[in-house]
CSV table of C-alpha atoms in Angstrom, one decimal:
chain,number,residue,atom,x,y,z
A,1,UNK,CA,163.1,85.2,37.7
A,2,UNK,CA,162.6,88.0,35.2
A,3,UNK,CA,159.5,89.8,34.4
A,4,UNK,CA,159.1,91.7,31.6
A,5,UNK,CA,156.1,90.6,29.7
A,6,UNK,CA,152.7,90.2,31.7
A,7,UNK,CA,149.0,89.0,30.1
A,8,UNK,CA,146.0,91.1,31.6
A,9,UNK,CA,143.0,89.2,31.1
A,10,UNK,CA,139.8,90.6,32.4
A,11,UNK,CA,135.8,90.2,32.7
A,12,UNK,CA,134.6,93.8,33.0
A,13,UNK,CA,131.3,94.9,32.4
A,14,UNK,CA,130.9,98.5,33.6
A,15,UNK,CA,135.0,98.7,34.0
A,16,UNK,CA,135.7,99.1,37.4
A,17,UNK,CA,137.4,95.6,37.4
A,18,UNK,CA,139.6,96.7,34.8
A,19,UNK,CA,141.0,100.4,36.9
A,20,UNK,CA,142.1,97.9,39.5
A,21,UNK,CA,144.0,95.9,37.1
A,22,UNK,CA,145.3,98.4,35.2
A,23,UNK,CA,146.6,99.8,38.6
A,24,UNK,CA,148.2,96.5,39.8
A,25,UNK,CA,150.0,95.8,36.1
A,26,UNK,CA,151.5,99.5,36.6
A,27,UNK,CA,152.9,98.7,40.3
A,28,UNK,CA,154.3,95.7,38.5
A,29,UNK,CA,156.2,97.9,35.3
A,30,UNK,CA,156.1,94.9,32.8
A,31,UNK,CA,157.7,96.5,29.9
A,32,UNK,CA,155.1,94.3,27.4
A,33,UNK,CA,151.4,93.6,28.3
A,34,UNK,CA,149.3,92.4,26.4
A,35,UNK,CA,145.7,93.0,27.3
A,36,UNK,CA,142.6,90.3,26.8
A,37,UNK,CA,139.1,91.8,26.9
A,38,UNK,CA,137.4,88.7,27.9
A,39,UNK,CA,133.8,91.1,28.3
A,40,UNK,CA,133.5,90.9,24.6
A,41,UNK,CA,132.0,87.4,23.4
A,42,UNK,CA,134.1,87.7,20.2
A,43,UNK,CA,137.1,87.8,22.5
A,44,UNK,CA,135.5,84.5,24.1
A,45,UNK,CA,135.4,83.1,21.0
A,46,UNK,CA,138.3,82.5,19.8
A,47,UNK,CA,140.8,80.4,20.4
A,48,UNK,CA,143.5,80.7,22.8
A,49,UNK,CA,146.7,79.7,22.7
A,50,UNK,CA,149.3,78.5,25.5
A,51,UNK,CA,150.8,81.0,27.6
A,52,UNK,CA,154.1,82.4,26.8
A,53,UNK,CA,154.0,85.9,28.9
A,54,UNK,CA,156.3,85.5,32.4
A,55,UNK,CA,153.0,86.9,34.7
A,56,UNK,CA,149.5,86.5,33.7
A,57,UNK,CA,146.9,88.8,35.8
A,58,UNK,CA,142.9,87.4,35.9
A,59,UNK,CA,140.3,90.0,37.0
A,60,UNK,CA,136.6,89.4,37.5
A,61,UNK,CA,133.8,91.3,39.2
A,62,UNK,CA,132.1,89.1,42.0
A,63,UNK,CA,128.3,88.1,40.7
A,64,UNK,CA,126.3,87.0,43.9
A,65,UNK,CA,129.6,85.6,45.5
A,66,UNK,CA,130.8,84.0,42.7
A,67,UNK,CA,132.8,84.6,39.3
A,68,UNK,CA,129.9,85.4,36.5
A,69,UNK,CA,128.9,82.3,33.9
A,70,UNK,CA,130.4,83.8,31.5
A,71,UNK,CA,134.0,84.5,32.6
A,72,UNK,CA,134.2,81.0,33.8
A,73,UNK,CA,133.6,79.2,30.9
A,74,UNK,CA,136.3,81.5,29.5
A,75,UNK,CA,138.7,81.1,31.8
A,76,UNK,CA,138.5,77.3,31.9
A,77,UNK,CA,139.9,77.0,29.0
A,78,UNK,CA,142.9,78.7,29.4
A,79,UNK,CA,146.4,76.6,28.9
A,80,UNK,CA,148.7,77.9,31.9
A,81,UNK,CA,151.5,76.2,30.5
A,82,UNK,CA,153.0,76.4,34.5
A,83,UNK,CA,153.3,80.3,34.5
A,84,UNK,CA,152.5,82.1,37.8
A,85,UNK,CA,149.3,83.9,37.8
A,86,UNK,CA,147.5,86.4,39.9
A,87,UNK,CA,143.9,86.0,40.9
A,88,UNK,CA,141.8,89.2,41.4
A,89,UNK,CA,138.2,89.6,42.1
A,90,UNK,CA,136.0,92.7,42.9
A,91,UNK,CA,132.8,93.1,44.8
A,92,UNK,CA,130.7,95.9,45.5
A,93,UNK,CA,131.2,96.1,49.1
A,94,UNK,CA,129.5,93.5,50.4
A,95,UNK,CA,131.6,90.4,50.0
A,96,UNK,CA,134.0,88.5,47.3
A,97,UNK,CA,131.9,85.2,48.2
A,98,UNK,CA,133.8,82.5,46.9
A,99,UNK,CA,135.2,84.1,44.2
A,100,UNK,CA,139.4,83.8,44.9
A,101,UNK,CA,138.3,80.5,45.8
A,102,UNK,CA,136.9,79.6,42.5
A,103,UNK,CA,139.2,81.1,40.5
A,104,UNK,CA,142.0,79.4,42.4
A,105,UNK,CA,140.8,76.2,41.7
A,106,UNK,CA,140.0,77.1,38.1
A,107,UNK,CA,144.1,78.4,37.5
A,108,UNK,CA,145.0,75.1,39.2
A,109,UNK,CA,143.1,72.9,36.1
A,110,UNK,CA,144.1,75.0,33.7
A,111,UNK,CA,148.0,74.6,34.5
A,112,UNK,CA,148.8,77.9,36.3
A,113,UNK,CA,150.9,78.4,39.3
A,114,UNK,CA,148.9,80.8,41.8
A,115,UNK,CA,151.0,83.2,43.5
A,116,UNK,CA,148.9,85.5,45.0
A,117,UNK,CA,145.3,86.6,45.4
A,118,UNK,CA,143.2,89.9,45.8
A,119,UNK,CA,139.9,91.3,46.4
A,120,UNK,CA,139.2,95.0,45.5
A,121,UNK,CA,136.5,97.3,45.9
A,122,UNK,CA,134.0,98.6,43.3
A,123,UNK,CA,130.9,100.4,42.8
A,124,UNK,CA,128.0,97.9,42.7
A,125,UNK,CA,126.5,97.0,39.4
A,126,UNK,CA,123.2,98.0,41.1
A,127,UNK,CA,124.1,101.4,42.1
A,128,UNK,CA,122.5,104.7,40.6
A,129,UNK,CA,122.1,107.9,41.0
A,130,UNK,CA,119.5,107.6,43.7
A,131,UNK,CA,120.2,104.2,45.1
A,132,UNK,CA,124.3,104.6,45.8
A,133,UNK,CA,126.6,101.7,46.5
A,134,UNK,CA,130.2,101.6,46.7
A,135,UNK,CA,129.6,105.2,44.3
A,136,UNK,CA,132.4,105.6,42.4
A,137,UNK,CA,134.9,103.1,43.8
A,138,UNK,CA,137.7,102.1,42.8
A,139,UNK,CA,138.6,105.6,44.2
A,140,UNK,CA,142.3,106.9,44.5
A,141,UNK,CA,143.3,105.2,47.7
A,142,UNK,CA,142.1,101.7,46.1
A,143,UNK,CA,144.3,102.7,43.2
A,144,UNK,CA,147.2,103.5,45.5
A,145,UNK,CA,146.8,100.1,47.2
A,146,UNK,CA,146.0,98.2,44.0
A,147,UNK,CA,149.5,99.5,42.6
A,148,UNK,CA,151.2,98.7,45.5
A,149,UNK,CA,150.0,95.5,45.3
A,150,UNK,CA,151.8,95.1,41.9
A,151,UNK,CA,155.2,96.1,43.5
A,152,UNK,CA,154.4,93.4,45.8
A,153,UNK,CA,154.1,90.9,43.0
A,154,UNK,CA,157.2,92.4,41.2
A,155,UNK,CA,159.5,92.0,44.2
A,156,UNK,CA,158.1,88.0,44.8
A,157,UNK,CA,158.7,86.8,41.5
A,158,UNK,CA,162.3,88.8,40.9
A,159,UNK,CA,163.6,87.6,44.4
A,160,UNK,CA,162.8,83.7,43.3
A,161,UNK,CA,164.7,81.6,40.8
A,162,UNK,CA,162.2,79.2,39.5
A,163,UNK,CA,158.1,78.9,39.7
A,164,UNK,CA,158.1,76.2,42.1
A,165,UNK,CA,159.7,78.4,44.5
A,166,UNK,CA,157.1,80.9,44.5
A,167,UNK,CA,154.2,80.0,47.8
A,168,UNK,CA,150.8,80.0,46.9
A,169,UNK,CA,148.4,82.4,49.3
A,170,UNK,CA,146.0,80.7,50.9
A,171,UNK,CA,142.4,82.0,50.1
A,172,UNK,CA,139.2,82.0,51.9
A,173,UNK,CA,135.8,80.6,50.8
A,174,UNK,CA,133.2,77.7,51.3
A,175,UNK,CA,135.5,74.7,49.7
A,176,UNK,CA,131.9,73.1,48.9
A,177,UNK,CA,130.9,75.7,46.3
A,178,UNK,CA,126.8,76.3,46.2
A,179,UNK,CA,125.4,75.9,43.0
A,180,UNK,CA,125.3,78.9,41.2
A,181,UNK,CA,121.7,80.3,40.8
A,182,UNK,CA,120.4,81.0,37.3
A,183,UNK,CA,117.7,83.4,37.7
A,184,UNK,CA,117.7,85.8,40.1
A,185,UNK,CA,115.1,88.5,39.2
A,186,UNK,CA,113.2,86.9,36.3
A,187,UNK,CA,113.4,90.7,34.9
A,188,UNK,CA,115.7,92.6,32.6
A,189,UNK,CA,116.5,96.8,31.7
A,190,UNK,CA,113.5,98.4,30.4
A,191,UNK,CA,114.1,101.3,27.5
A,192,UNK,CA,112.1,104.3,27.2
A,193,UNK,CA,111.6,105.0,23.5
A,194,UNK,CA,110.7,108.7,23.9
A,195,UNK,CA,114.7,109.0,25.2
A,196,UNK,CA,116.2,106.5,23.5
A,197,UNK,CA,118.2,107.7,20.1
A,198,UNK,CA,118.7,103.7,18.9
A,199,UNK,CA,122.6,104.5,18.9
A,200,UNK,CA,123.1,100.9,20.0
A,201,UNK,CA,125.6,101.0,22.7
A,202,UNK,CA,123.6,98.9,25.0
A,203,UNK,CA,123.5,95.9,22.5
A,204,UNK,CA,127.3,96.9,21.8
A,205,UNK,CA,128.3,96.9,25.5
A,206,UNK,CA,126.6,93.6,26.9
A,207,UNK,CA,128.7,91.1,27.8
A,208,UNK,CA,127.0,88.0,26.5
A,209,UNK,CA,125.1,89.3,23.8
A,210,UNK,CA,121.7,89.5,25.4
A,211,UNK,CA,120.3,92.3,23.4
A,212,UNK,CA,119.4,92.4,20.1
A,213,UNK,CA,121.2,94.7,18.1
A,214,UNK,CA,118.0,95.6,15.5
A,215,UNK,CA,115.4,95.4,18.2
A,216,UNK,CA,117.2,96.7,21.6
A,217,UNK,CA,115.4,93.6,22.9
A,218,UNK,CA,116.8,92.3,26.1
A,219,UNK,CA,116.6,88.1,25.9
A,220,UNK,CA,116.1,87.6,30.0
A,221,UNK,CA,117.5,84.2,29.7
A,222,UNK,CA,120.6,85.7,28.6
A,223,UNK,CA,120.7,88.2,30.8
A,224,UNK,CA,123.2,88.1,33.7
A,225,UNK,CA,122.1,91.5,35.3
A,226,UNK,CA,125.5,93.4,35.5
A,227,UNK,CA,123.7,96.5,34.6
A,228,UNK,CA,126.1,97.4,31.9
A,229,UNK,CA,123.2,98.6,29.4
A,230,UNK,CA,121.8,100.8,31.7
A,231,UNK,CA,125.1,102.5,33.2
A,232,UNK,CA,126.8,102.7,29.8
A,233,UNK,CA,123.1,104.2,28.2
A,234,UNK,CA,124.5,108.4,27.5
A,235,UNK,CA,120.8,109.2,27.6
A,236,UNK,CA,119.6,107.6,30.5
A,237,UNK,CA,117.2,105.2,29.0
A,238,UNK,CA,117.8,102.1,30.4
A,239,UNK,CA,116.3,101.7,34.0
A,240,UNK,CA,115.9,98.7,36.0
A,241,UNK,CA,112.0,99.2,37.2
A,242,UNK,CA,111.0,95.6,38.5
A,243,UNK,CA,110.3,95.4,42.2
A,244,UNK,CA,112.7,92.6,43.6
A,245,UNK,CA,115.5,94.4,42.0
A,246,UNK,CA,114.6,97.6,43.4
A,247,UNK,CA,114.4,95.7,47.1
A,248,UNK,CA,117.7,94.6,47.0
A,249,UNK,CA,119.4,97.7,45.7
A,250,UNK,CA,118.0,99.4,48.8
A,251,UNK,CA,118.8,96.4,51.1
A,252,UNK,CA,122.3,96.7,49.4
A,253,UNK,CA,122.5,100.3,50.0
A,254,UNK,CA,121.6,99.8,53.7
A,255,UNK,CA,123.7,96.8,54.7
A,256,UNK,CA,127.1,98.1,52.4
A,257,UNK,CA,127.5,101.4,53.9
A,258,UNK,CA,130.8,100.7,56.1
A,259,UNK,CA,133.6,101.7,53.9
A,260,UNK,CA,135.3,97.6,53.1
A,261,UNK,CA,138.8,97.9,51.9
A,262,UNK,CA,141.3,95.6,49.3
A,263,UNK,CA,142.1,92.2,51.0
A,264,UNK,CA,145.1,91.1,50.1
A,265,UNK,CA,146.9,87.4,49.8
């Protein structure tokens, strides 16, 4: 089978899912990718179109062991048109949950061919400064691994003739997903107005549109926590104050500090 043209689509908040990805499609060397930004809800938007690349690569971050609302609804209305895709989730040392499980099952519906399956490494949306998990992971031997992994997938397609010939890995997870929860913390990022300079980046960088763009308002019901308006704030305005949250960052923090590395399938 030939490979030269690969899709990229991603779900990637604070952009750690995205290193990983970009690190696989280089291990692969498709000479055309084209890259979908699925973070953005313009991106979500629109329409899309069957598809006509020879690999497609799907990258989300793992949300309380599942694939955030928002990438999902996305992602189910892909048209796989039969071309072999790679699943790829990435957790923040804890566990992937049932995320390769769900997004198996989601490629399956949409027409894909599943042909292998990954979960990667990354620093936790609820890591800071003084509360560190997974800190600055993907590091360079995730990298190494995650490119390697793209080789992998390179030398499995080209040694096959057809898609049908290509196995499909068989991932772990609870079959009988749990229903996902909707709010966790009942809280959102709280601004300080003596630091913040109104540049907007926060509103700019959420994922699903939670924060109003005039106001710096954060709608809570919108909110899905992944801490991207607080780790992409350059003055350090956004913090995440209420109690519960702060709880389970430190249970986080204590519980994730054995070093978990990429699982492969």
């Amino acid at each position: 089978m030939e490979l030269h043209r690969a899709r990229l689509i991603y779900f990637s908040p604070n952009g750690t899912t995205k290193s990983v990805l970009d690190a696989v499609v280089k291990g692969i060397g498709a000479e055309e990718v084209t890259l979908v930004d699925s973070t953005r809800p313009e991106v979500r938007s629109e329409k899309q179109g069957p598809i006509t690349e020879d690999l497609v690569i799907i990258g989300v971050p793992v949300y309380f062991g599942r694939i955030p609302q928002a990438a999902y609804d996305y992602l189910i209305n892909l048209q796989g048109n039969q071309k072999p895709v790679v699943i790829m989730s990435v957790f923040g040392n804890r566990g992937y949950g049932d995320s390769l499980l769900e997004l198996k099952e989601i490629c399956r519906q949409a027409g894909f061919h599943v042909i292998a399956a990954a979960a990667f490494i990354g620093e936790h949306a609820f890591s800071t400064d003084k509360i560190a998990i997974a800190i600055n992971r993907p590091d360079e031997d995730d990298l190494r691994k995650a490119e390697a992994f793209g080789q992998q997938i390179r030398q499995k397609i080209v040694s096959c003739t057809k898609t049908e010939e290509l196995t499909e890995p068989n991932v772990l997870g609870n079959p009988m997903l749990k229903k996902r929860p909707k709010d966790l913390f009942s809280c959102v990022s709280q601004r300080d107005i003596q630091v913040c300079t109104q540049c907007g980046l926060c509103a700019k960088n959420c994922p699903v549109g939670a924060i109003d763009t005039e106001t710096l308002a954060v709608n809570k019901d919108l909110c899905i926590h992944c801490c991207a308006c607080v780790k992409g704030c350059p003055q350090n305005a956004r913090t995440m104050k209420n109690t519960k949250f702060k709880m389970v960052s430190i249970m986080l923090e204590k519980t994730c500090k054995t070093r978990q590395e990429p699982i492969i399938f």
